[in-house]
Amino acid sequence: MEMNREKLCTSKADVSSDSAYHCSTCHDDEEWSNTSRGRAKSRSLSASPALGSTKEFRRTRSLHGPCPVTTFGPKACMLQNPKTIMHIQDPASQRLTWNKPPKSVLVIKKIRDASLLQPFKELCVYLTEEKNMIVYVEKKVLEDPAIANDDNFGPVKKKFCTFREDYDDISNQIDFIICLGGDGTLLYASSLFQGSVPPVMAFHLGSLGFLTPFNFENFQSQVTQVIEGNAALVLRSRLKVKVVKEHREKMTVQNGIEENGVVSTNIEKEVGKQIMQYQVLNEVVVDRGPSSYLSNVDVFLNGHLITTVQGDGVIVSTPTGSTAYAAAAGASMIHPNVPAIMITPICPHSLSFRPIVVPAGVELKIMLSPDARNTAWVSFDGRKRQEICHGDSISITTSCYPLPSICFRDPVSDWFESLAECLHWNVRKKQNNFAVEE
């Protein structure tokens, strides 16, 4: 009887110790038990604690980042591959499939671009009449006079479902997305979904087009191929950003009395905290804003201060964003399938401050230095720009919800073709060879 009690206590202790091994990034800091059918799973050598020190060396965060959620919207998911290693598939094996046939599609058109009106109308007519799809369109797109005054387009327009940004939640109603425009259109589509993102098919109808691999000439066959579930995918990781602001309100306090009346001084009093969260596809940019002083911000990695940025600012980007602002600031370009976070200084006041790449699983924290002369400003994919004051903090880590971008060929070929065509990577005159002597 005593032996059974000892076994029971031992099994409970094992379960409780295993439950402490959790990924706070994947599960939003919720405790979860690492057991399966009553039996504890084996842990890797790097995660096991050393002898005699059970609590000191316990690791709770993966170096490879959170396992990405591979269900995209209500109906799409990634085709399972039994050869998956460490939850990271071979880029060539990532294929789109559907649990159920897709019925709804969100069409995002670049605003204030007259050249996209005709492609937009052709695509919507094809989706509604040929494919019997439910088409969602942003309300301000239909307010364009060229669309509102087109009588021939009226019957199709009546079938549309409309929404407004920041007002209507369409996250559970869209099966896949079609973007007509440039890279900014894809970034806007990402901002509409703060959780799981449906598959995105982007047509190159903008200026740069690094993230838009499809041409519009043969859109019928290409859209049909996607609806049938036969397309390659690249999972573009996003950043989960949490901004914590010390909420202050101004109070009027009597400071002195003169002949003309009371002289008052405005002071700030902390009354709470304001927390905002964002999903970012390209980068988080912290800069000095309109100030003439250098920015002075502290960068922490998993709670440890790693450096203080003195310069115009710092860029924290995904591999997708490595070819955007970070590339202009001198950083390396990273393929989207690499699990990583880039830290790139903007015009640093130092000869030795070089861009670095850190694992996707770490948590970065950026705060204004205590001795900073002025405030800083932060923006997320070029949007939601706001001021950062003393006491505010920006926490950044890899999101569990990537953006599934549909490829024209495959992730490797599309990426290198974009480097060559859009950025003219390694374009130069070739060296002449030596003449063959007879």
Short mmCIF file of N, CA and C in Angstrom, two decimals, residues 139-222:
data_model
loop_
_atom_site.label_atom_id
_atom_site.label_comp_id
_atom_site.label_asym_id
_atom_site.label_seq_id
_atom_site.Cartn_x
_atom_site.Cartn_y
_atom_site.Cartn_z
N LYS A 139 -15.85 48.88 -48.64
CA LYS A 139 -16.91 49.81 -49.00
C LYS A 139 -16.37 51.02 -49.77
N LYS A 140 -15.19 51.53 -49.39
CA LYS A 140 -14.67 52.72 -50.04
C LYS A 140 -14.23 52.44 -51.48
N VAL A 141 -14.04 51.17 -51.84
CA VAL A 141 -13.70 50.84 -53.23
C VAL A 141 -14.90 51.09 -54.13
N LEU A 142 -16.09 50.75 -53.66
CA LEU A 142 -17.30 50.94 -54.47
C LEU A 142 -17.74 52.39 -54.54
N GLU A 143 -17.15 53.25 -53.72
CA GLU A 143 -17.48 54.68 -53.77
C GLU A 143 -16.75 55.41 -54.87
N ASP A 144 -15.86 54.73 -55.58
CA ASP A 144 -15.17 55.33 -56.72
C ASP A 144 -16.20 55.68 -57.79
N PRO A 145 -16.21 56.92 -58.30
CA PRO A 145 -17.21 57.30 -59.33
C PRO A 145 -17.19 56.42 -60.56
N ALA A 146 -16.01 55.94 -60.95
CA ALA A 146 -15.93 55.09 -62.14
C ALA A 146 -16.65 53.77 -61.94
N ILE A 147 -16.77 53.31 -60.69
CA ILE A 147 -17.49 52.08 -60.40
C ILE A 147 -18.96 52.37 -60.07
N ALA A 148 -19.18 53.43 -59.30
CA ALA A 148 -20.55 53.76 -58.89
C ALA A 148 -21.42 54.16 -60.07
N ASN A 149 -20.84 54.80 -61.10
CA ASN A 149 -21.62 55.30 -62.23
C ASN A 149 -21.63 54.34 -63.41
N ASP A 150 -21.06 53.16 -63.26
CA ASP A 150 -21.04 52.18 -64.35
C ASP A 150 -22.30 51.33 -64.28
N ASP A 151 -23.23 51.56 -65.20
CA ASP A 151 -24.50 50.82 -65.20
C ASP A 151 -24.31 49.35 -65.55
N ASN A 152 -23.34 49.06 -66.43
CA ASN A 152 -23.11 47.67 -66.81
C ASN A 152 -22.59 46.83 -65.64
N PHE A 153 -21.91 47.50 -64.71
CA PHE A 153 -21.34 46.79 -63.57
C PHE A 153 -22.33 46.72 -62.40
N GLY A 154 -23.49 47.35 -62.56
CA GLY A 154 -24.47 47.40 -61.48
C GLY A 154 -24.96 46.05 -61.00
N PRO A 155 -25.38 45.13 -61.90
CA PRO A 155 -25.87 43.82 -61.42
C PRO A 155 -24.83 43.04 -60.63
N VAL A 156 -23.55 43.16 -61.02
CA VAL A 156 -22.51 42.45 -60.28
C VAL A 156 -22.27 43.12 -58.94
N LYS A 157 -22.33 44.44 -58.92
CA LYS A 157 -22.06 45.19 -57.69
C LYS A 157 -23.11 44.89 -56.62
N LYS A 158 -24.33 44.58 -57.02
CA LYS A 158 -25.38 44.30 -56.05
C LYS A 158 -25.13 42.99 -55.29
N LYS A 159 -24.31 42.11 -55.86
CA LYS A 159 -24.02 40.83 -55.22
C LYS A 159 -22.88 40.92 -54.22
N PHE A 160 -22.20 42.06 -54.16
CA PHE A 160 -21.04 42.19 -53.29
C PHE A 160 -21.46 42.24 -51.82
N CYS A 161 -20.58 41.75 -50.97
CA CYS A 161 -20.65 41.98 -49.52
C CYS A 161 -19.58 43.00 -49.18
N THR A 162 -19.95 44.06 -48.50
CA THR A 162 -19.01 45.14 -48.20
C THR A 162 -18.65 45.15 -46.72
N PHE A 163 -17.51 45.77 -46.43
CA PHE A 163 -17.06 45.91 -45.05
C PHE A 163 -16.27 47.20 -44.93
N ARG A 164 -16.04 47.62 -43.70
CA ARG A 164 -15.26 48.82 -43.41
C ARG A 164 -14.12 48.44 -42.46
N GLU A 165 -12.95 48.97 -42.76
CA GLU A 165 -11.79 48.68 -41.92
C GLU A 165 -12.00 49.24 -40.51
N ASP A 166 -11.57 48.45 -39.51
CA ASP A 166 -11.65 48.82 -38.09
C ASP A 166 -13.08 48.84 -37.56
N TYR A 167 -14.06 48.49 -38.38
CA TYR A 167 -15.45 48.47 -37.92
C TYR A 167 -16.05 47.07 -38.03
N ASP A 168 -15.83 46.39 -39.15
CA ASP A 168 -16.44 45.08 -39.40
C ASP A 168 -15.39 43.98 -39.29
N ASP A 169 -15.74 42.91 -38.61
CA ASP A 169 -14.86 41.75 -38.46
C ASP A 169 -15.24 40.70 -39.50
N ILE A 170 -14.32 40.45 -40.42
CA ILE A 170 -14.58 39.47 -41.48
C ILE A 170 -13.61 38.29 -41.40
N SER A 171 -12.95 38.13 -40.26
CA SER A 171 -11.89 37.13 -40.16
C SER A 171 -12.40 35.71 -40.35
N ASN A 172 -13.64 35.43 -39.96
CA ASN A 172 -14.18 34.08 -40.08
C ASN A 172 -15.10 33.90 -41.29
N GLN A 173 -15.10 34.87 -42.20
CA GLN A 173 -16.00 34.80 -43.34
C GLN A 173 -15.27 34.70 -44.68
N ILE A 174 -13.96 34.82 -44.68
CA ILE A 174 -13.19 34.84 -45.93
C ILE A 174 -12.43 33.54 -46.08
N ASP A 175 -12.59 32.90 -47.26
CA ASP A 175 -11.87 31.66 -47.53
C ASP A 175 -10.49 31.92 -48.14
N PHE A 176 -10.38 32.87 -49.04
CA PHE A 176 -9.07 33.28 -49.54
C PHE A 176 -9.14 34.70 -50.06
N ILE A 177 -7.98 35.30 -50.32
CA ILE A 177 -7.86 36.71 -50.65
C ILE A 177 -7.18 36.86 -51.99
N ILE A 178 -7.64 37.82 -52.78
CA ILE A 178 -6.99 38.18 -54.04
C ILE A 178 -6.64 39.66 -53.96
N CYS A 179 -5.37 39.98 -54.16
CA CYS A 179 -4.89 41.36 -54.10
C CYS A 179 -4.57 41.86 -55.51
N LEU A 180 -5.03 43.04 -55.83
CA LEU A 180 -4.73 43.70 -57.10
C LEU A 180 -3.98 44.99 -56.77
N GLY A 181 -2.68 44.99 -57.02
CA GLY A 181 -1.88 46.16 -56.71
C GLY A 181 -0.43 45.79 -56.51
N GLY A 182 0.23 46.50 -55.60
CA GLY A 182 1.64 46.26 -55.31
C GLY A 182 1.82 45.62 -53.95
N ASP A 183 3.04 45.77 -53.42
CA ASP A 183 3.35 45.17 -52.14
C ASP A 183 2.53 45.80 -51.01
N GLY A 184 2.22 47.08 -51.12
CA GLY A 184 1.41 47.73 -50.08
C GLY A 184 0.04 47.13 -49.94
N THR A 185 -0.51 46.62 -51.04
CA THR A 185 -1.82 45.97 -50.99
C THR A 185 -1.77 44.69 -50.16
N LEU A 186 -0.68 43.94 -50.30
CA LEU A 186 -0.52 42.72 -49.51
C LEU A 186 -0.33 43.06 -48.03
N LEU A 187 0.41 44.11 -47.74
CA LEU A 187 0.59 44.53 -46.35
C LEU A 187 -0.75 44.96 -45.73
N TYR A 188 -1.56 45.63 -46.52
CA TYR A 188 -2.89 46.03 -46.04
C TYR A 188 -3.76 44.80 -45.77
N ALA A 189 -3.69 43.81 -46.63
CA ALA A 189 -4.47 42.58 -46.42
C ALA A 189 -4.04 41.90 -45.13
N SER A 190 -2.75 41.91 -44.84
CA SER A 190 -2.25 41.32 -43.60
C SER A 190 -2.80 42.04 -42.38
N SER A 191 -2.90 43.37 -42.44
CA SER A 191 -3.36 44.14 -41.29
C SER A 191 -4.83 43.91 -40.98
N LEU A 192 -5.61 43.42 -41.94
CA LEU A 192 -7.03 43.17 -41.71
C LEU A 192 -7.28 41.93 -40.86
N PHE A 193 -6.28 41.05 -40.73
CA PHE A 193 -6.45 39.79 -40.02
C PHE A 193 -5.42 39.72 -38.89
N GLN A 194 -5.88 39.93 -37.68
CA GLN A 194 -5.00 39.88 -36.52
C GLN A 194 -4.83 38.46 -35.98
N GLY A 195 -5.55 37.51 -36.52
CA GLY A 195 -5.39 36.11 -36.16
C GLY A 195 -4.98 35.32 -37.39
N SER A 196 -5.71 34.22 -37.62
CA SER A 196 -5.43 33.38 -38.78
C SER A 196 -5.73 34.12 -40.08
N VAL A 197 -4.81 34.03 -41.03
CA VAL A 197 -4.94 34.73 -42.30
C VAL A 197 -5.30 33.73 -43.40
N PRO A 198 -6.33 33.97 -44.20
CA PRO A 198 -6.63 33.10 -45.33
C PRO A 198 -5.51 33.17 -46.38
N PRO A 199 -5.42 32.18 -47.27
CA PRO A 199 -4.40 32.23 -48.32
C PRO A 199 -4.56 33.48 -49.19
N VAL A 200 -3.42 34.04 -49.58
CA VAL A 200 -3.40 35.29 -50.34
C VAL A 200 -2.81 35.04 -51.71
N MET A 201 -3.55 35.45 -52.73
CA MET A 201 -3.10 35.39 -54.13
C MET A 201 -2.92 36.82 -54.61
N ALA A 202 -1.68 37.22 -54.90
CA ALA A 202 -1.37 38.62 -55.19
C ALA A 202 -0.96 38.78 -56.65
N PHE A 203 -1.67 39.67 -57.37
CA PHE A 203 -1.36 39.97 -58.77
C PHE A 203 -0.52 41.24 -58.85
N HIS A 204 0.48 41.19 -59.70
CA HIS A 204 1.43 42.29 -59.85
C HIS A 204 0.80 43.38 -60.72
N LEU A 205 0.19 44.37 -60.05
CA LEU A 205 -0.41 45.50 -60.75
C LEU A 205 -0.01 46.82 -60.09
N GLY A 206 1.14 46.81 -59.39
CA GLY A 206 1.61 48.01 -58.71
C GLY A 206 2.95 48.44 -59.25
N SER A 207 3.72 49.12 -58.40
CA SER A 207 4.99 49.69 -58.83
C SER A 207 6.14 48.70 -58.69
N LEU A 208 6.36 48.15 -57.49
CA LEU A 208 7.50 47.25 -57.29
C LEU A 208 7.14 45.80 -57.55
N GLY A 209 6.23 45.26 -56.75
CA GLY A 209 5.76 43.90 -56.98
C GLY A 209 6.68 42.81 -56.51
N PHE A 210 7.44 43.05 -55.42
CA PHE A 210 8.32 42.01 -54.92
C PHE A 210 7.53 40.86 -54.31
N LEU A 211 6.39 41.16 -53.71
CA LEU A 211 5.58 40.14 -53.03
C LEU A 211 4.40 39.68 -53.87
N THR A 212 4.29 40.14 -55.12
CA THR A 212 3.14 39.81 -55.97
C THR A 212 3.63 39.06 -57.20
N PRO A 213 3.63 37.71 -57.16
CA PRO A 213 4.24 36.94 -58.25
C PRO A 213 3.37 36.71 -59.47
N PHE A 214 2.05 36.98 -59.40
CA PHE A 214 1.16 36.60 -60.50
C PHE A 214 0.95 37.77 -61.46
N ASN A 215 0.92 37.46 -62.74
CA ASN A 215 0.54 38.41 -63.78
C ASN A 215 -0.95 38.23 -64.09
N PHE A 216 -1.59 39.32 -64.52
CA PHE A 216 -3.04 39.30 -64.64
C PHE A 216 -3.52 38.77 -66.00
N GLU A 217 -2.63 38.54 -66.94
CA GLU A 217 -3.08 38.17 -68.29
C GLU A 217 -3.89 36.87 -68.28
N ASN A 218 -3.44 35.87 -67.54
CA ASN A 218 -4.12 34.57 -67.51
C ASN A 218 -4.74 34.33 -66.14
N PHE A 219 -5.47 35.32 -65.63
CA PHE A 219 -5.98 35.20 -64.27
C PHE A 219 -7.04 34.10 -64.14
N GLN A 220 -7.79 33.81 -65.20
CA GLN A 220 -8.84 32.79 -65.09
C GLN A 220 -8.27 31.43 -64.73
N SER A 221 -7.28 30.98 -65.46
CA SER A 221 -6.70 29.66 -65.19
C SER A 221 -5.97 29.63 -63.85
N GLN A 222 -5.35 30.74 -63.49
CA GLN A 222 -4.61 30.76 -62.23
C GLN A 222 -5.55 30.75 -61.03
#
